[in-house]
Amino acid sequence: MQMSADPDDNLRRALANVKAAAQRGAQVVCLPELFRSRYFPQREDPSHFALAESIPGPTTESLSEAASKFNVILIVPVFEKRAPGLYHNAAVLIDSHGAIIGVYRKMHVPDDPNFYEKYYFAPGDLGFRAFDTAHGKVGVLICWDQWYPEAARLTALRGAQILFYPTAIGWHCSEPTEVREQQLAAWQIIQQSHAIANGVFVVAVNRVGVEEELTFWGASFVADPAGRILAQASRNQEEVLVVPCDLNRIEEQRHGWPFLRDRRVEAYDGLMERYLG
Amino acid sequence: MQMSADPDDNLRRALANVKAAAQRGAQVVCLPELFRSRYFPQREDPSHFALAESIPGPTTESLSEAASKFNVILIVPVFEKRAPGLYHNAAVLIDSHGAIIGVYRKMHVPDDPNFYEKYYFAPGDLGFRAFDTAHGKVGVLICWDQWYPEAARLTALRGAQILFYPTAIGWHCSEPTEVREQQLAAWQIIQQSHAIANGVFVVAVNRVGVEEELTFWGASFVADPAGRILAQASRNQEEVLVVPCDLNRIEEQRHGWPFLRDRRVEAYDGLMERYLG
């Protein structure tokens, strides 16, 4: 999706996209991170807290209705207002009857020039989760999480068969073409690596379009448990990508490369340290 | 390297390659996994234990001499005999004065058709390590380790600036071309991902050639801290690849993408479990 300045317009178009995906046979539909608005963390501005809402709230209510109407499972990113002055970057999993199955709150929160998320979002405190659905066990992670092998591993160890990454990632206008290509390649590689290391499907769902100083690079994709890109969306156009995922591929892949068998769990305690140097 | 059936011949050619690399300006030279022999774990045969040797032993003595003669740091894979009936798949780091700096024992030991390593090698018990050298802090991991983000992360957290992966990986003769390409791509992607996730250089050093049912796929490469392939060797010819690695790139990369800052170390305890489902 490309986001407009009007949250209601973004909601209307999200609902239309959910309908379009369902009509093309989608069973699980994932919307991009913070899809109700432009990417407001580009600036630190307290007025943006007005965009936040509770869970359940207006966004989940609209999407719950769509889920049951179109008989699809939905992954719905929400700028969550948990309490006055306490906000999260969250995603809600809604089943095809419109019920909320669970919530994920972004665990790894970035803070970089034009991505000032630590100002807006408290770090998630629900941990890494996988949710049973009628169409497989689904893990949800959000954007910056995608750079952390720990997040993918923990979600896969919970039994997730597909990792969904609602995302808002783009280039700063000052960045040269060569750097842009390298960044997009790295973003794709790190997520393919999660598919490979864990023998799971990975779905990355990004926005497109120019918003102030950022150009969101789109290129949403689905990778299979061998890390192969099954389908990839445009870098600059909205697109509804419907991709069949044969969950039997997971076991087949893990028989060929049985990585989960050989983890040295008794030697991994250093992973709970910031640094060991 | 392509390995012959004669361990002495392999040693001679390894020494010649070390000399060639040093003459071309190499400062740290890494030999492929188990370079003294053909890849004997293709079969379970107790006669192969005769190939093992102690550390220090004949292989490290020869290479120590070469290290001081040619003024290079060496990473020397050894089939280690630790005690009668106790063996490891190891790699020895030798400094440019010929002294042994440290030993790494392969932590993740595979066992798959034609890769029966669990029969030969006890799992490593020295953990994940980084070694100070005159040319940077060096981490050593071996082959199957390369599929484990945990191994790369722990070695990087110890301060490693370059991760070396001596390797012996290839295709089984029954595998079709499409599967071969996918396997090689996955092998490259997972190691590029370690460079990206940790902001370090990654060096993969594989063998080439056909040995019984396996065709080793070569394609040794060096990736920079952004995951870019700086150089890649042939898939079927021996090659001495000398690649400059500017260690200043590490800090630059980590400033741009400060992943180490945001790890949720307090939420990673599940990584010490086999499964959480």
Coordinates of C-alpha atoms in Angstrom, one line a residue:
Chain A
M1 CA 0.0 0.0 0.0
Q2 CA 0.9 3.6 -0.5
M3 CA -0.4 5.7 2.5
S4 CA -2.2 9.0 2.1
A5 CA -2.4 11.7 4.7
D6 CA -6.0 10.7 5.6
P7 CA -6.3 7.7 8.1
D8 CA -9.8 7.0 7.0
D9 CA -8.8 6.9 3.3
N10 CA -6.1 4.4 4.3
L11 CA -8.6 2.3 6.1
R12 CA -11.0 2.3 3.2
R13 CA -8.3 1.2 0.8
A14 CA -7.0 -1.5 3.2
L15 CA -10.6 -2.9 3.4
A16 CA -10.8 -2.9 -0.4
N17 CA -7.4 -4.6 -0.6
V18 CA -8.5 -7.3 1.9
K19 CA -11.6 -7.9 -0.3
A20 CA -9.5 -8.1 -3.4
A21 CA -7.1 -10.6 -1.8
A22 CA -10.0 -12.7 -0.5
Q23 CA -11.6 -12.8 -3.9
R24 CA -8.4 -14.0 -5.4
G25 CA -8.3 -16.9 -2.9
A26 CA -6.2 -15.5 0.0
Q27 CA -6.7 -17.2 3.3
V28 CA -4.4 -15.1 5.5
V29 CA -3.9 -11.4 4.6
C30 CA -1.2 -9.2 6.1
L31 CA -1.4 -5.4 6.0
P32 CA 1.7 -3.2 6.1
E33 CA 3.1 -1.7 9.4
L34 CA 1.2 1.3 10.7
F35 CA -1.0 1.3 7.6
R36 CA -3.5 3.8 9.0
S37 CA -1.2 6.7 8.5
R38 CA 1.9 8.1 6.8
Y39 CA 5.1 7.0 8.6
F40 CA 4.9 9.6 11.4
P41 CA 8.1 8.5 13.2
Q42 CA 10.0 10.5 10.6
R43 CA 9.6 13.4 13.1
E44 CA 9.3 13.5 16.9
D45 CA 6.0 15.4 17.3
P46 CA 3.7 14.8 20.3
S47 CA 0.6 15.6 18.1
H48 CA 1.1 12.2 16.4
F49 CA 0.1 10.4 19.6
A50 CA -3.5 11.3 18.5
L51 CA -3.2 8.6 15.8
A52 CA -3.0 5.9 18.4
E53 CA -6.0 3.8 19.5
S54 CA -6.8 0.9 21.8
I55 CA -7.0 -2.8 21.0
P56 CA -9.8 -3.6 20.4
G57 CA -10.6 -0.2 18.8
P58 CA -11.9 1.3 15.6
T59 CA -9.3 -0.3 13.3
T60 CA -9.7 -3.8 14.7
E61 CA -13.5 -3.4 14.7
S62 CA -13.5 -2.5 11.0
L63 CA -11.1 -5.3 10.1
S64 CA -12.9 -7.9 12.2
E65 CA -16.0 -7.2 10.2
A66 CA -14.0 -7.6 7.0
A67 CA -12.4 -10.8 8.2
S68 CA -15.8 -12.5 8.8
K69 CA -17.4 -11.0 5.7
F70 CA -14.6 -12.2 3.4
N71 CA -13.7 -15.3 5.5
V72 CA -10.0 -14.5 5.9
I73 CA -7.5 -14.4 8.7
L74 CA -6.0 -10.9 9.1
I75 CA -2.8 -9.5 10.4
V76 CA -3.6 -5.9 11.3
P77 CA -0.9 -3.4 12.4
V78 CA -2.1 -0.9 15.0
F79 CA -0.5 2.1 16.6
E80 CA -1.6 0.9 20.1
K81 CA -2.6 3.2 22.9
R82 CA -2.3 1.0 25.9
A83 CA -2.6 3.8 28.6
P84 CA -2.2 7.5 28.5
G85 CA 1.5 8.1 27.7
L86 CA 2.1 4.4 26.9
Y87 CA 2.1 3.2 23.3
H88 CA 3.2 0.2 21.3
N89 CA 3.8 -0.6 17.6
A90 CA 1.5 -3.6 17.5
A91 CA -0.1 -6.1 15.2
V92 CA -3.4 -7.9 15.8
L93 CA -4.2 -11.4 14.5
I94 CA -7.9 -11.7 13.7
D95 CA -9.5 -15.0 12.7
S96 CA -12.0 -15.5 9.9
H97 CA -15.0 -15.2 12.4
G98 CA -13.7 -11.7 13.3
A99 CA -12.4 -12.6 16.7
I100 CA -9.0 -11.4 17.9
I101 CA -6.7 -14.4 18.3
G102 CA -3.7 -12.5 19.7
V103 CA -1.6 -9.4 19.8
Y104 CA 2.1 -8.9 19.0
R105 CA 3.9 -5.9 20.2
K106 CA 7.1 -5.0 18.3
M107 CA 10.0 -6.2 20.5
H108 CA 12.9 -4.5 18.7
V109 CA 12.2 -0.8 18.4
P110 CA 14.6 1.2 16.1
D111 CA 15.8 4.8 16.5
D112 CA 17.7 6.2 13.6
P113 CA 17.5 9.5 11.7
N114 CA 14.0 9.6 10.2
F115 CA 13.0 6.5 12.1
Y116 CA 12.5 7.9 15.6
E117 CA 10.4 5.0 16.9
K118 CA 11.8 4.9 20.4
Y119 CA 10.1 8.2 21.0
Y120 CA 6.7 6.8 20.2
F121 CA 6.7 3.1 21.1
A122 CA 7.6 1.3 24.3
P123 CA 9.4 -2.0 23.7
G124 CA 7.0 -4.9 23.4
D125 CA 6.4 -7.0 26.5
L126 CA 4.5 -10.0 25.1
G127 CA 7.5 -11.8 23.8
F128 CA 7.8 -13.9 20.6
R129 CA 4.6 -15.8 19.8
A130 CA 3.0 -18.1 17.4
F131 CA -0.8 -18.3 16.9
D132 CA -2.9 -21.3 15.8
T133 CA -5.2 -20.5 12.9
A134 CA -7.3 -22.5 10.6
H135 CA -4.6 -22.1 8.0
G136 CA -1.5 -22.9 9.9
K137 CA 0.5 -21.6 12.9
V138 CA 1.3 -18.0 12.3
G139 CA 4.1 -15.8 13.8
V140 CA 4.0 -12.0 13.6
L141 CA 7.0 -9.8 13.9
I142 CA 7.3 -6.2 12.8
C143 CA 9.9 -4.4 10.6
W144 CA 13.1 -3.8 12.7
D145 CA 12.6 -7.3 14.2
Q146 CA 13.5 -8.6 10.7
W147 CA 17.2 -7.9 11.3
Y148 CA 17.3 -10.2 14.4
P149 CA 17.8 -13.9 13.9
E150 CA 16.8 -14.3 17.6
A151 CA 13.3 -13.1 16.9
A152 CA 12.8 -15.4 13.9
R153 CA 14.2 -18.4 15.8
L154 CA 12.1 -17.9 18.9
T155 CA 9.0 -17.5 16.9
A156 CA 9.8 -20.6 14.9
L157 CA 10.5 -22.6 18.0
R158 CA 7.0 -21.6 19.2
G159 CA 5.8 -23.6 16.2
A160 CA 5.2 -20.8 13.7
Q161 CA 5.0 -22.1 10.1
I162 CA 4.9 -18.7 8.5
L163 CA 6.6 -15.5 9.8
F164 CA 4.8 -12.3 8.8
Y165 CA 6.8 -9.0 8.9
P166 CA 4.5 -6.0 8.4
T167 CA 7.1 -3.3 7.5
A168 CA 7.7 0.3 6.7
I169 CA 11.3 0.6 5.3
G170 CA 12.7 3.0 2.8
W171 CA 15.5 5.1 1.6
H172 CA 16.4 8.5 2.7
C173 CA 16.4 11.0 -0.2
S174 CA 20.1 11.7 0.4
E175 CA 21.1 8.1 -0.2
P176 CA 22.8 7.3 -3.6
T177 CA 21.6 4.5 -5.8
E178 CA 24.3 2.1 -4.9
V179 CA 23.6 2.3 -1.2
R180 CA 19.9 1.8 -2.0
E181 CA 20.4 -1.4 -3.9
Q182 CA 22.7 -2.7 -1.2
Q183 CA 20.2 -1.9 1.6
L184 CA 17.3 -3.6 -0.3
A185 CA 19.5 -6.6 -1.0
A186 CA 20.5 -6.9 2.6
W187 CA 16.8 -6.6 3.7
Q188 CA 15.9 -9.4 1.4
I189 CA 18.8 -11.6 2.4
I190 CA 18.4 -11.4 6.1
Q191 CA 14.7 -12.4 5.8
Q192 CA 15.5 -15.2 3.4
S193 CA 18.0 -16.4 6.0
H194 CA 15.3 -16.7 8.6
A195 CA 13.3 -19.0 6.2
I196 CA 16.5 -21.1 5.7
A197 CA 17.7 -21.2 9.3
N198 CA 14.2 -22.2 10.6
G199 CA 12.7 -24.0 7.7
V200 CA 9.6 -21.7 7.6
F201 CA 7.9 -19.5 5.1
V202 CA 8.6 -15.7 5.5
V203 CA 6.3 -13.0 4.3
A204 CA 7.6 -9.4 4.2
V205 CA 4.9 -6.7 3.6
N206 CA 6.2 -3.2 3.0
R207 CA 4.6 0.1 1.9
V208 CA 5.5 2.1 -1.2
G209 CA 5.6 5.8 -2.1
V210 CA 7.4 8.9 -1.1
E211 CA 6.7 10.5 2.3
E212 CA 8.7 13.6 3.0
E213 CA 12.3 12.5 3.1
L214 CA 11.7 8.8 2.8
T215 CA 11.0 6.6 -0.3
F216 CA 9.5 3.3 0.9
W217 CA 10.9 0.6 -1.3
G218 CA 8.0 -1.8 -1.5
A219 CA 9.4 -5.1 -2.8
S220 CA 7.2 -7.1 -0.5
F221 CA 7.9 -10.8 -0.9
V222 CA 7.2 -14.4 0.1
A223 CA 10.1 -16.8 0.7
D224 CA 9.7 -20.6 1.0
P225 CA 11.4 -22.7 3.7
A226 CA 14.5 -23.1 1.4
G227 CA 14.7 -19.3 1.2
R228 CA 13.6 -19.1 -2.4
I229 CA 11.6 -16.0 -3.3
L230 CA 8.2 -17.3 -4.5
A231 CA 6.8 -13.9 -5.5
Q232 CA 7.8 -10.3 -5.1
A233 CA 5.8 -7.1 -5.4
S234 CA 6.7 -3.8 -7.2
R235 CA 9.1 -1.3 -5.6
N236 CA 6.8 1.6 -6.3
Q237 CA 3.3 0.5 -7.1
E238 CA 0.6 -0.8 -4.8
E239 CA 0.0 -4.5 -5.3
V240 CA -2.1 -7.4 -3.9
L241 CA 0.2 -10.4 -3.9
V242 CA -1.6 -13.8 -3.4
V243 CA 0.9 -16.6 -3.0
P244 CA 0.1 -20.3 -2.3
C245 CA 2.3 -21.7 0.5
D246 CA 2.3 -25.5 0.8
L247 CA 2.9 -26.1 4.5
N248 CA 4.1 -29.6 3.7
R249 CA 7.3 -28.0 2.3
I250 CA 8.4 -27.2 5.9
E251 CA 8.8 -30.8 7.0
E252 CA 10.4 -31.8 3.7
Q253 CA 12.9 -29.0 4.0
R254 CA 13.7 -29.8 7.6
H255 CA 14.3 -33.5 6.8
G256 CA 16.9 -32.4 4.2
W257 CA 18.6 -29.9 6.4
P258 CA 17.8 -30.8 10.0
F259 CA 19.1 -27.7 11.7
L260 CA 16.7 -27.8 14.6
R261 CA 18.1 -31.2 15.7
D262 CA 21.7 -29.9 16.2
R263 CA 21.3 -26.6 18.0
R264 CA 23.8 -26.5 21.0
V265 CA 21.2 -25.1 23.4
E266 CA 23.5 -25.7 26.4
A267 CA 26.1 -23.4 24.8
Y268 CA 23.8 -20.5 23.9
D269 CA 23.6 -18.7 27.3
G270 CA 25.8 -15.9 26.0
L271 CA 23.0 -14.8 23.7
M272 CA 21.3 -13.3 26.8
E273 CA 24.3 -10.9 27.1
R274 CA 24.6 -7.5 25.4
Y275 CA 28.3 -8.2 24.6
L276 CA 30.9 -10.7 25.5
G277 CA 34.1 -9.0 24.4
Chain B
M1 CA 41.5 -26.8 -2.8
Q2 CA 40.8 -30.1 -4.5
M3 CA 41.9 -33.0 -2.2
S4 CA 43.7 -36.0 -3.4
A5 CA 43.7 -39.4 -1.8
D6 CA 47.2 -38.7 -0.4
P7 CA 47.3 -36.7 2.8
D8 CA 51.0 -35.8 2.3
D9 CA 50.2 -34.4 -1.2
N10 CA 47.4 -32.3 0.3
L11 CA 49.7 -31.0 2.9
R12 CA 52.4 -30.1 0.2
R13 CA 49.8 -28.3 -1.9
A14 CA 48.4 -26.5 1.1
L15 CA 51.8 -25.2 2.0
A16 CA 52.3 -24.1 -1.6
N17 CA 48.9 -22.3 -1.5
V18 CA 49.9 -20.5 1.7
K19 CA 53.1 -19.4 0.1
A20 CA 51.2 -18.1 -3.0
A21 CA 48.7 -16.3 -0.9
A22 CA 51.4 -14.7 1.3
Q23 CA 53.3 -13.6 -1.8
R24 CA 50.1 -11.9 -3.1
G25 CA 49.9 -10.0 0.2
A26 CA 47.6 -12.1 2.3
Q27 CA 47.8 -11.5 6.1
V28 CA 45.4 -14.2 7.3
V29 CA 45.1 -17.4 5.3
C30 CA 42.3 -20.0 5.9
L31 CA 42.5 -23.5 4.6
P32 CA 39.4 -25.6 3.9
E33 CA 37.8 -28.0 6.4
L34 CA 39.7 -31.4 6.9
F35 CA 42.1 -30.4 4.1
R36 CA 44.5 -33.2 4.8
S37 CA 42.2 -35.8 3.2
R38 CA 39.3 -36.6 1.0
Y39 CA 36.0 -36.1 2.8
F40 CA 36.1 -39.4 4.7
P41 CA 32.7 -38.9 6.6
Q42 CA 31.0 -40.0 3.4
R43 CA 31.2 -43.5 4.9
E44 CA 31.3 -44.8 8.5
D45 CA 34.6 -46.7 8.5
P46 CA 36.7 -47.1 11.6
S47 CA 39.9 -47.2 9.5
H48 CA 39.5 -43.5 8.9
F49 CA 40.3 -42.7 12.5
A50 CA 43.9 -43.3 11.5
L51 CA 43.8 -39.9 9.7
A52 CA 43.4 -38.1 13.1
E53 CA 46.3 -36.5 14.9
S54 CA 47.0 -34.5 18.0
I55 CA 47.1 -30.7 18.4
P56 CA 49.9 -29.8 18.3
G57 CA 50.9 -32.5 15.8
P58 CA 52.4 -33.0 12.4
T59 CA 49.9 -30.7 10.5
T60 CA 50.2 -27.8 12.9
E61 CA 54.0 -28.2 13.0
S62 CA 54.3 -27.9 9.3
L63 CA 51.9 -25.0 9.1
S64 CA 53.5 -23.2 12.1
E65 CA 56.8 -23.3 10.1
A66 CA 55.0 -21.9 7.1
A67 CA 53.3 -19.2 9.1
S68 CA 56.6 -17.8 10.4
K69 CA 58.4 -18.3 7.1
F70 CA 55.8 -16.4 5.2
N71 CA 54.7 -14.1 8.0
V72 CA 51.0 -14.9 7.9
I73 CA 48.3 -15.9 10.3
L74 CA 46.9 -19.3 9.5
I75 CA 43.6 -21.0 10.2
V76 CA 44.4 -24.7 9.9
P77 CA 41.6 -27.4 10.1
V78 CA 42.7 -30.6 11.8
F79 CA 41.0 -33.9 12.4
E80 CA 41.9 -33.9 16.0
K81 CA 42.7 -36.9 18.1
R82 CA 42.1 -35.8 21.6
A83 CA 42.3 -39.2 23.3
P84 CA 41.9 -42.8 22.1
G85 CA 38.4 -43.0 20.9
L86 CA 37.7 -39.2 21.2
Y87 CA 38.0 -37.1 18.2
H88 CA 37.0 -33.6 17.1
N89 CA 36.6 -31.6 13.8
A90 CA 38.8 -28.7 14.8
A91 CA 40.6 -25.7 13.5
V92 CA 43.8 -24.2 14.9
L93 CA 44.7 -20.5 14.7
I94 CA 48.4 -20.0 14.3
D95 CA 50.1 -16.6 14.5
S96 CA 52.8 -15.2 12.2
H97 CA 55.5 -16.4 14.6
G98 CA 54.2 -19.9 14.3
A99 CA 52.6 -20.1 17.7
I100 CA 49.2 -21.6 18.3
I101 CA 46.9 -18.9 19.4
G102 CA 43.9 -21.1 20.0
V103 CA 41.7 -24.0 18.9
Y104 CA 38.1 -24.2 17.9
R105 CA 36.2 -27.4 17.9
K106 CA 33.2 -27.7 15.6
M107 CA 30.2 -27.1 17.8
H108 CA 27.4 -28.1 15.4
V109 CA 28.1 -31.6 14.1
P110 CA 25.9 -32.8 11.2
D111 CA 24.7 -36.3 10.3
D112 CA 23.0 -36.8 7.0
P113 CA 23.4 -39.3 4.2
N114 CA 27.0 -39.0 3.0
F115 CA 27.9 -36.6 5.8
Y116 CA 28.2 -39.0 8.7
E117 CA 30.1 -36.7 11.0
K118 CA 28.5 -37.7 14.3
Y119 CA 30.2 -41.0 13.9
Y120 CA 33.6 -39.4 13.8
F121 CA 33.5 -36.2 15.8
A122 CA 32.4 -35.5 19.4
P123 CA 30.6 -32.1 19.6
G124 CA 33.0 -29.2 20.4
D125 CA 33.3 -28.2 24.1
L126 CA 35.3 -25.0 23.8
G127 CA 32.4 -22.8 22.9
F128 CA 32.3 -19.9 20.5
R129 CA 35.5 -17.9 20.5
A130 CA 37.3 -14.9 19.1
F131 CA 41.0 -14.6 19.0
D132 CA 43.2 -11.5 19.0
T133 CA 45.7 -11.4 16.1
A134 CA 47.9 -8.7 14.7
H135 CA 45.4 -8.3 11.9
G136 CA 42.1 -8.1 13.8
K137 CA 40.0 -10.2 16.0
V138 CA 39.3 -13.5 14.3
G139 CA 36.4 -16.0 14.8
V140 CA 36.6 -19.5 13.5
L141 CA 33.5 -21.7 12.9
I142 CA 33.3 -24.8 10.8
C143 CA 30.9 -25.8 8.0
W144 CA 27.6 -27.0 9.6
D145 CA 28.0 -24.1 12.1
Q146 CA 27.3 -21.8 9.1
W147 CA 23.6 -22.6 9.2
Y148 CA 23.3 -21.4 12.8
P149 CA 22.7 -17.7 13.5
E150 CA 23.5 -18.4 17.1
A151 CA 27.1 -19.4 16.3
A152 CA 27.7 -16.3 14.3
R153 CA 26.1 -14.0 16.9
L154 CA 28.0 -15.5 19.8
T155 CA 31.3 -15.3 18.0
A156 CA 30.6 -11.7 17.0
L157 CA 29.6 -10.8 20.5
R158 CA 33.1 -12.1 21.6
G159 CA 34.4 -9.3 19.4
A160 CA 35.2 -11.2 16.2
Q161 CA 35.6 -8.8 13.2
I162 CA 35.9 -11.6 10.7
L163 CA 34.2 -15.0 10.8
F164 CA 36.0 -17.7 9.0
Y165 CA 34.1 -20.9 7.9
P166 CA 36.4 -23.7 6.7
T167 CA 33.9 -25.9 4.9
A168 CA 33.4 -29.1 2.9
I169 CA 30.0 -28.9 1.3
G170 CA 28.8 -30.4 -1.9
W171 CA 26.0 -31.9 -3.9
H172 CA 25.1 -35.6 -3.9
C173 CA 25.3 -37.1 -7.4
S174 CA 21.6 -37.8 -7.4
E175 CA 20.5 -34.2 -6.9
P176 CA 19.1 -32.4 -9.9
T177 CA 20.5 -29.0 -11.2
E178 CA 17.6 -27.0 -9.8
V179 CA 18.1 -28.4 -6.3
R180 CA 21.9 -27.8 -6.6
E181 CA 21.4 -24.1 -7.4
Q182 CA 19.0 -23.6 -4.6
Q183 CA 21.3 -25.3 -2.1
L184 CA 24.3 -23.2 -3.1
A185 CA 22.2 -20.0 -3.0
A186 CA 20.9 -20.8 0.5
W187 CA 24.4 -21.5 1.6
Q188 CA 25.6 -18.1 0.4
I189 CA 22.5 -16.3 1.7
I190 CA 22.7 -17.7 5.3
Q191 CA 26.4 -16.6 5.5
Q192 CA 25.7 -13.2 4.0
S193 CA 23.0 -12.9 6.7
H194 CA 25.6 -13.4 9.4
A195 CA 27.6 -10.6 8.0
I196 CA 24.5 -8.3 7.9
A197 CA 23.1 -9.3 11.3
N198 CA 26.4 -8.8 13.1
G199 CA 28.2 -6.2 11.0
V200 CA 31.2 -8.4 10.4
F201 CA 33.2 -9.8 7.5
V202 CA 32.4 -13.4 6.6
V203 CA 34.9 -15.7 4.8
A204 CA 33.6 -19.1 3.6
V205 CA 36.4 -21.5 2.4
N206 CA 35.1 -24.6 0.6
R207 CA 36.8 -27.4 -1.3
V208 CA 36.2 -28.3 -5.0
G209 CA 36.2 -31.6 -6.9
V210 CA 34.3 -34.9 -7.1
E211 CA 34.9 -37.4 -4.3
E212 CA 32.8 -40.6 -4.7
E213 CA 29.2 -39.5 -4.6
L214 CA 29.8 -35.9 -3.7
T215 CA 30.7 -32.9 -5.9
F216 CA 32.1 -30.2 -3.6
W217 CA 30.8 -26.9 -4.9
G218 CA 33.6 -24.5 -4.2
A219 CA 32.3 -20.9 -4.5
S220 CA 34.4 -19.8 -1.6
F221 CA 33.7 -16.1 -0.9
V222 CA 34.2 -13.1 1.3
A223 CA 31.3 -10.9 2.3
D224 CA 31.6 -7.4 3.8
P225 CA 29.7 -6.2 6.9
A226 CA 26.8 -5.1 4.6
G227 CA 26.6 -8.7 3.3
R228 CA 28.0 -7.8 -0.1
I229 CA 30.1 -10.5 -1.8
L230 CA 33.5 -8.9 -2.3
A231 CA 35.0 -11.8 -4.2
Q232 CA 34.0 -15.4 -5.0
A233 CA 36.1 -18.3 -6.2
S234 CA 35.4 -20.9 -8.9
R235 CA 32.9 -23.7 -8.4
N236 CA 35.2 -26.4 -9.8
Q237 CA 38.8 -25.0 -9.9
E238 CA 41.3 -24.5 -7.2
E239 CA 41.9 -20.8 -6.5
V240 CA 43.8 -18.6 -4.1
L241 CA 41.5 -15.7 -3.4
V242 CA 43.2 -12.7 -1.7
V243 CA 40.7 -10.1 -0.6
P244 CA 41.4 -6.8 1.2
C245 CA 39.0 -6.3 4.2
D246 CA 38.9 -2.8 5.6
L247 CA 38.0 -3.3 9.2
N248 CA 36.9 0.3 9.5
R249 CA 33.8 -0.8 7.5
I250 CA 32.6 -2.6 10.6
E251 CA 32.0 0.5 12.7
E252 CA 30.6 2.4 9.8
Q253 CA 28.1 -0.3 9.1
R254 CA 27.1 -0.6 12.7
H255 CA 26.5 3.1 13.0
G256 CA 24.1 2.9 10.0
W257 CA 22.3 -0.2 11.2
P258 CA 22.9 -0.4 15.0
F259 CA 21.5 -3.9 15.5
L260 CA 23.6 -4.7 18.5
R261 CA 22.1 -1.8 20.5
D262 CA 18.6 -3.1 20.3
R263 CA 18.8 -6.8 21.1
R264 CA 16.2 -7.8 23.6
V265 CA 18.6 -9.9 25.7
E266 CA 16.1 -10.3 28.6
A267 CA 13.6 -11.9 26.2
Y268 CA 16.0 -14.5 24.6
D269 CA 16.0 -17.2 27.2
G270 CA 13.9 -19.4 25.0
L271 CA 16.9 -19.8 22.7
M272 CA 18.4 -22.2 25.3
E273 CA 15.4 -24.6 24.7
R274 CA 15.2 -27.2 22.0
Y275 CA 11.6 -26.3 21.1
L276 CA 8.9 -24.1 22.6
G277 CA 5.8 -25.4 20.8

